[in-house]
Amino acid sequence: DIQLTQSPSFLSASVGDRVTITCRASQGINTYLAWYQQKPGGAPRLLIYAASILQSGVPSRFSGSGSGTDFTFTITSLQPEDFATYYCQRLNTYPWAFGQGTKVEVK
Amino acid sequence: EVQLVQSGTEVKKPGESLKISCEASGYSFTTFYIGWVRQMPGKGLDWIGIMYPGHSDIIYSPSFQGQVTMSADKSTRTAYLQWSSLKTSDTAMYYCARRGSDTRGFDIWGRGTMVTVSS
């Protein structure tokens, strides 16, 4: 199976910071990648799919890019409600594996 | 409103059986895949499998094949995840989620069912 490696696992940031998370696939997956946000005690929420398309209702400060094996998720100006854990997920073939997650914490 | 409503918290003993549910509303149940995701305490997301209620097409992750069974009842618009013999290692939050159209991933999620298995 194709593995996903997210980095970093933890990230300390302040409100207003630009935050970048990377997700690397062990083999090429075209743009079959999604990004989710999960807050403590809550279910994951789809933010981005097809590597760069913003899900309806998601603020434009979130963005994604990449194709093949290397992907990037960016929050341009971190807001208080953005402190959460973020996961990438590949969608090319089953099983749809997730990355191990990146926890964005208050600096 | 499109939503998935999951059954409530379960506390079971090792060796017991369990069936948890996920009721869909607000969309055509038989034309979207529904998947299940496990989250063990303090850990990340594990993809269990996915099924198409329209014709019971079911795909399991190799890690979960034989450990759980997915099913669906079209008449009640409900998906199920079941165990025949629980282990303490099955303790986790279990989410159902709808696979969106195109290559959208899981666009709608239930709130999760917490399953605790302890002697």
Short mmCIF file of C-alpha atoms in Angstrom, two decimals:
data_model
loop_
_atom_site.label_atom_id
_atom_site.label_comp_id
_atom_site.label_asym_id
_atom_site.label_seq_id
_atom_site.Cartn_x
_atom_site.Cartn_y
_atom_site.Cartn_z
CA ASP A 1 0.00 0.00 0.00
CA ILE A 2 1.02 3.58 -0.60
CA GLN A 3 2.04 5.28 2.62
CA LEU A 4 1.62 8.93 3.52
CA THR A 5 4.11 10.78 5.68
CA GLN A 6 3.10 14.12 7.16
CA SER A 7 5.50 16.64 8.60
CA PRO A 8 5.86 18.04 11.08
CA SER A 9 3.94 15.96 13.63
CA PHE A 10 3.63 19.00 15.92
CA LEU A 11 3.77 22.66 15.12
CA SER A 12 3.68 25.63 17.50
CA ALA A 13 2.36 28.84 16.03
CA SER A 14 0.75 32.15 16.91
CA VAL A 15 -2.39 33.82 15.64
CA GLY A 16 -1.59 35.50 12.34
CA ASP A 17 1.24 33.12 11.44
CA ARG A 18 1.52 31.38 8.10
CA VAL A 19 1.45 27.62 8.68
CA THR A 20 2.62 24.99 6.21
CA ILE A 21 2.23 21.22 6.50
CA THR A 22 3.61 18.72 4.02
CA CYS A 23 2.37 15.28 3.05
CA ARG A 24 4.55 12.92 1.05
CA ALA A 25 3.27 9.77 -0.65
CA SER A 26 5.51 6.74 -1.09
CA GLN A 27 4.32 6.49 -4.71
CA GLY A 28 2.65 8.93 -7.05
CA ILE A 29 -1.04 9.55 -6.44
CA ASN A 30 -1.68 12.26 -9.04
CA THR A 31 -3.87 14.80 -7.17
CA TYR A 32 -5.93 12.24 -5.27
CA LEU A 33 -5.41 13.86 -1.90
CA ALA A 34 -7.65 15.44 0.71
CA TRP A 35 -6.97 17.45 3.85
CA TYR A 36 -9.08 17.35 7.02
CA GLN A 37 -9.21 19.33 10.22
CA GLN A 38 -10.09 17.72 13.53
CA LYS A 39 -10.69 19.64 16.72
CA PRO A 40 -10.56 17.96 20.15
CA GLY A 41 -13.72 15.96 20.78
CA GLY A 42 -14.98 16.51 17.24
CA ALA A 43 -15.23 14.62 14.00
CA PRO A 44 -12.88 15.40 11.14
CA ARG A 45 -13.97 18.05 8.66
CA LEU A 46 -13.08 18.02 4.97
CA LEU A 47 -11.18 21.16 4.00
CA ILE A 48 -9.55 20.42 0.66
CA TYR A 49 -9.91 17.70 -1.96
CA ALA A 50 -8.22 16.90 -5.26
CA ALA A 51 -5.11 18.37 -3.61
CA SER A 52 -6.12 21.99 -4.12
CA ILE A 53 -9.91 22.42 -4.31
CA LEU A 54 -11.50 24.13 -1.34
CA GLN A 55 -14.57 22.35 0.01
CA SER A 56 -17.68 24.51 0.05
CA GLY A 57 -17.87 26.76 3.10
CA VAL A 58 -14.19 26.51 4.00
CA PRO A 59 -12.42 29.85 4.52
CA SER A 60 -10.05 30.95 1.79
CA ARG A 61 -7.09 31.21 4.22
CA PHE A 62 -6.81 27.43 3.77
CA SER A 63 -5.15 26.17 0.60
CA GLY A 64 -3.49 23.09 -0.81
CA SER A 65 -1.10 22.32 -3.62
CA GLY A 66 0.95 19.54 -5.12
CA SER A 67 0.65 16.44 -7.25
CA GLY A 68 2.40 13.11 -7.59
CA THR A 69 4.19 12.48 -4.31
CA ASP A 70 4.57 15.89 -2.65
CA PHE A 71 1.74 17.98 -1.26
CA THR A 72 1.48 21.11 0.82
CA PHE A 73 -1.29 22.47 3.02
CA THR A 74 -1.16 26.11 4.04
CA ILE A 75 -3.03 28.39 6.39
CA THR A 76 -2.11 31.92 5.35
CA SER A 77 -3.05 33.68 8.60
CA LEU A 78 -3.73 31.37 11.53
CA GLN A 79 -6.93 32.15 13.42
CA PRO A 80 -7.79 31.09 17.00
CA GLU A 81 -10.27 28.52 15.71
CA ASP A 82 -7.58 26.87 13.55
CA PHE A 83 -5.69 25.26 16.44
CA ALA A 84 -6.44 21.62 15.68
CA THR A 85 -4.98 18.48 14.16
CA TYR A 86 -4.75 18.21 10.40
CA TYR A 87 -4.66 15.01 8.36
CA CYS A 88 -3.97 14.27 4.74
CA GLN A 89 -5.65 11.29 3.06
CA ARG A 90 -4.93 9.66 -0.25
CA LEU A 91 -7.90 8.84 -2.46
CA ASN A 92 -6.34 7.07 -5.42
CA THR A 93 -6.96 3.42 -4.49
CA TYR A 94 -8.45 1.60 -1.52
CA PRO A 95 -7.57 1.53 1.33
CA TRP A 96 -7.76 5.32 1.60
CA ALA A 97 -4.96 5.74 4.09
CA PHE A 98 -4.49 8.81 6.26
CA GLY A 99 -1.30 10.56 7.21
CA GLN A 100 -0.37 10.41 10.88
CA GLY A 101 -1.57 13.94 11.55
CA THR A 102 -0.09 17.32 12.42
CA LYS A 103 -1.15 18.99 15.63
CA VAL A 104 -1.08 22.79 15.45
CA GLU A 105 -0.64 24.18 18.95
CA VAL A 106 -0.54 27.62 20.49
CA LYS A 107 3.00 29.00 20.73
CA GLU B 1 -29.78 19.01 5.95
CA VAL B 2 -27.38 16.23 5.01
CA GLN B 3 -26.31 14.36 8.11
CA LEU B 4 -25.19 11.07 9.55
CA VAL B 5 -26.46 10.24 13.03
CA GLN B 6 -24.54 7.58 14.89
CA SER B 7 -25.65 5.39 17.76
CA GLY B 8 -24.55 6.08 21.30
CA THR B 9 -21.63 5.13 23.50
CA GLU B 10 -21.07 1.43 24.11
CA VAL B 11 -19.32 -0.31 26.99
CA LYS B 12 -18.70 -4.00 26.42
CA LYS B 13 -16.65 -6.90 27.73
CA PRO B 14 -14.08 -8.83 25.72
CA GLY B 15 -15.69 -11.57 23.68
CA GLU B 16 -19.05 -9.81 23.40
CA SER B 17 -20.64 -8.88 20.10
CA LEU B 18 -21.63 -5.40 19.02
CA LYS B 19 -23.35 -3.63 16.15
CA ILE B 20 -23.20 0.16 15.88
CA SER B 21 -25.25 2.21 13.47
CA CYS B 22 -25.11 5.27 11.26
CA GLU B 23 -28.41 6.69 9.98
CA ALA B 24 -28.29 8.91 6.91
CA SER B 25 -30.67 11.71 6.07
CA GLY B 26 -30.94 14.57 3.62
CA TYR B 27 -29.55 12.78 0.57
CA SER B 28 -30.01 9.68 -1.56
CA PHE B 29 -28.63 6.91 0.68
CA THR B 30 -28.15 4.39 -2.12
CA THR B 31 -26.07 6.60 -4.40
CA PHE B 32 -23.19 7.50 -2.12
CA TYR B 33 -20.58 5.26 -0.53
CA ILE B 34 -20.35 5.22 3.26
CA GLY B 35 -17.09 4.49 5.03
CA TRP B 36 -15.95 3.79 8.56
CA VAL B 37 -12.93 5.24 10.32
CA ARG B 38 -11.41 4.23 13.65
CA GLN B 39 -9.64 6.56 16.05
CA MET B 40 -8.01 4.93 19.03
CA PRO B 41 -7.59 7.11 22.13
CA GLY B 42 -5.04 9.84 21.48
CA LYS B 43 -4.19 8.45 18.05
CA GLY B 44 -4.76 9.21 14.39
CA LEU B 45 -7.35 8.10 11.87
CA ASP B 46 -7.51 4.53 10.54
CA TRP B 47 -9.54 3.72 7.43
CA ILE B 48 -11.63 0.61 8.10
CA GLY B 49 -13.53 0.22 4.87
CA ILE B 50 -16.23 1.52 2.60
CA MET B 51 -19.47 0.24 1.16
CA TYR B 52 -22.02 1.18 -1.47
CA PRO B 53 -25.51 0.73 -0.04
CA GLY B 54 -27.02 0.66 -3.52
CA HIS B 55 -25.60 -2.77 -4.30
CA SER B 56 -23.74 -3.78 -1.12
CA ASP B 57 -20.31 -3.44 -2.70
CA ILE B 58 -17.97 -3.64 0.33
CA ILE B 59 -14.23 -3.04 0.52
CA TYR B 60 -12.24 -3.59 3.71
CA SER B 61 -8.80 -2.40 4.62
CA PRO B 62 -6.53 -5.46 4.88
CA SER B 63 -5.92 -4.42 8.50
CA PHE B 64 -9.61 -4.84 9.32
CA GLN B 65 -10.62 -7.67 6.97
CA GLY B 66 -12.12 -10.44 9.07
CA GLN B 67 -12.19 -8.28 12.19
CA VAL B 68 -15.36 -6.31 11.48
CA THR B 69 -18.38 -6.55 9.20
CA MET B 70 -20.03 -3.66 7.40
CA SER B 71 -23.62 -3.78 6.22
CA ALA B 72 -26.50 -1.51 5.32
CA ASP B 73 -30.29 -1.49 5.39
CA LYS B 74 -31.70 0.54 2.52
CA SER B 75 -35.19 0.59 4.02
CA THR B 76 -33.99 2.44 7.12
CA ARG B 77 -31.14 4.33 5.41
CA THR B 78 -28.76 2.93 8.01
CA ALA B 79 -25.22 1.62 7.78
CA TYR B 80 -23.79 -0.74 10.37
CA LEU B 81 -20.42 -1.82 11.68
CA GLN B 82 -20.31 -4.98 13.74
CA TRP B 83 -18.01 -7.22 15.71
CA SER B 84 -18.65 -10.84 16.62
CA SER B 85 -16.09 -11.00 19.42
CA LEU B 86 -14.69 -7.75 20.79
CA LYS B 87 -11.14 -7.30 22.04
CA THR B 88 -9.81 -4.67 24.41
CA SER B 89 -7.84 -3.31 21.44
CA ASP B 90 -11.16 -2.43 19.75
CA THR B 91 -11.58 0.41 22.25
CA ALA B 92 -11.84 3.50 20.08
CA MET B 93 -14.07 6.14 18.56
CA TYR B 94 -15.69 4.95 15.34
CA TYR B 95 -16.85 7.41 12.72
CA CYS B 96 -19.03 6.83 9.72
CA ALA B 97 -18.54 9.20 6.81
CA ARG B 98 -20.03 9.74 3.38
CA ARG B 99 -17.78 9.57 0.37
CA GLY B 100 -18.51 12.68 -1.62
CA SER B 101 -18.91 12.89 -5.35
CA ASP B 102 -15.91 12.92 -7.68
CA THR B 103 -12.66 12.62 -5.75
CA ARG B 104 -13.91 14.54 -2.77
CA GLY B 105 -13.01 12.17 0.02
CA PHE B 106 -15.29 12.00 3.04
CA ASP B 107 -17.44 15.13 2.91
CA ILE B 108 -19.99 14.37 5.64
CA TRP B 109 -19.09 12.77 8.96
CA GLY B 110 -21.09 11.41 11.87
CA ARG B 111 -20.20 12.55 15.38
CA GLY B 112 -18.73 9.17 16.21
CA THR B 113 -19.59 6.24 18.47
CA MET B 114 -17.27 5.60 21.39
CA VAL B 115 -16.72 1.90 22.02
CA THR B 116 -15.02 0.83 25.22
CA VAL B 117 -14.09 -2.82 25.69
CA SER B 118 -12.97 -3.70 29.19
CA SER B 119 -13.22 -6.60 31.56
#
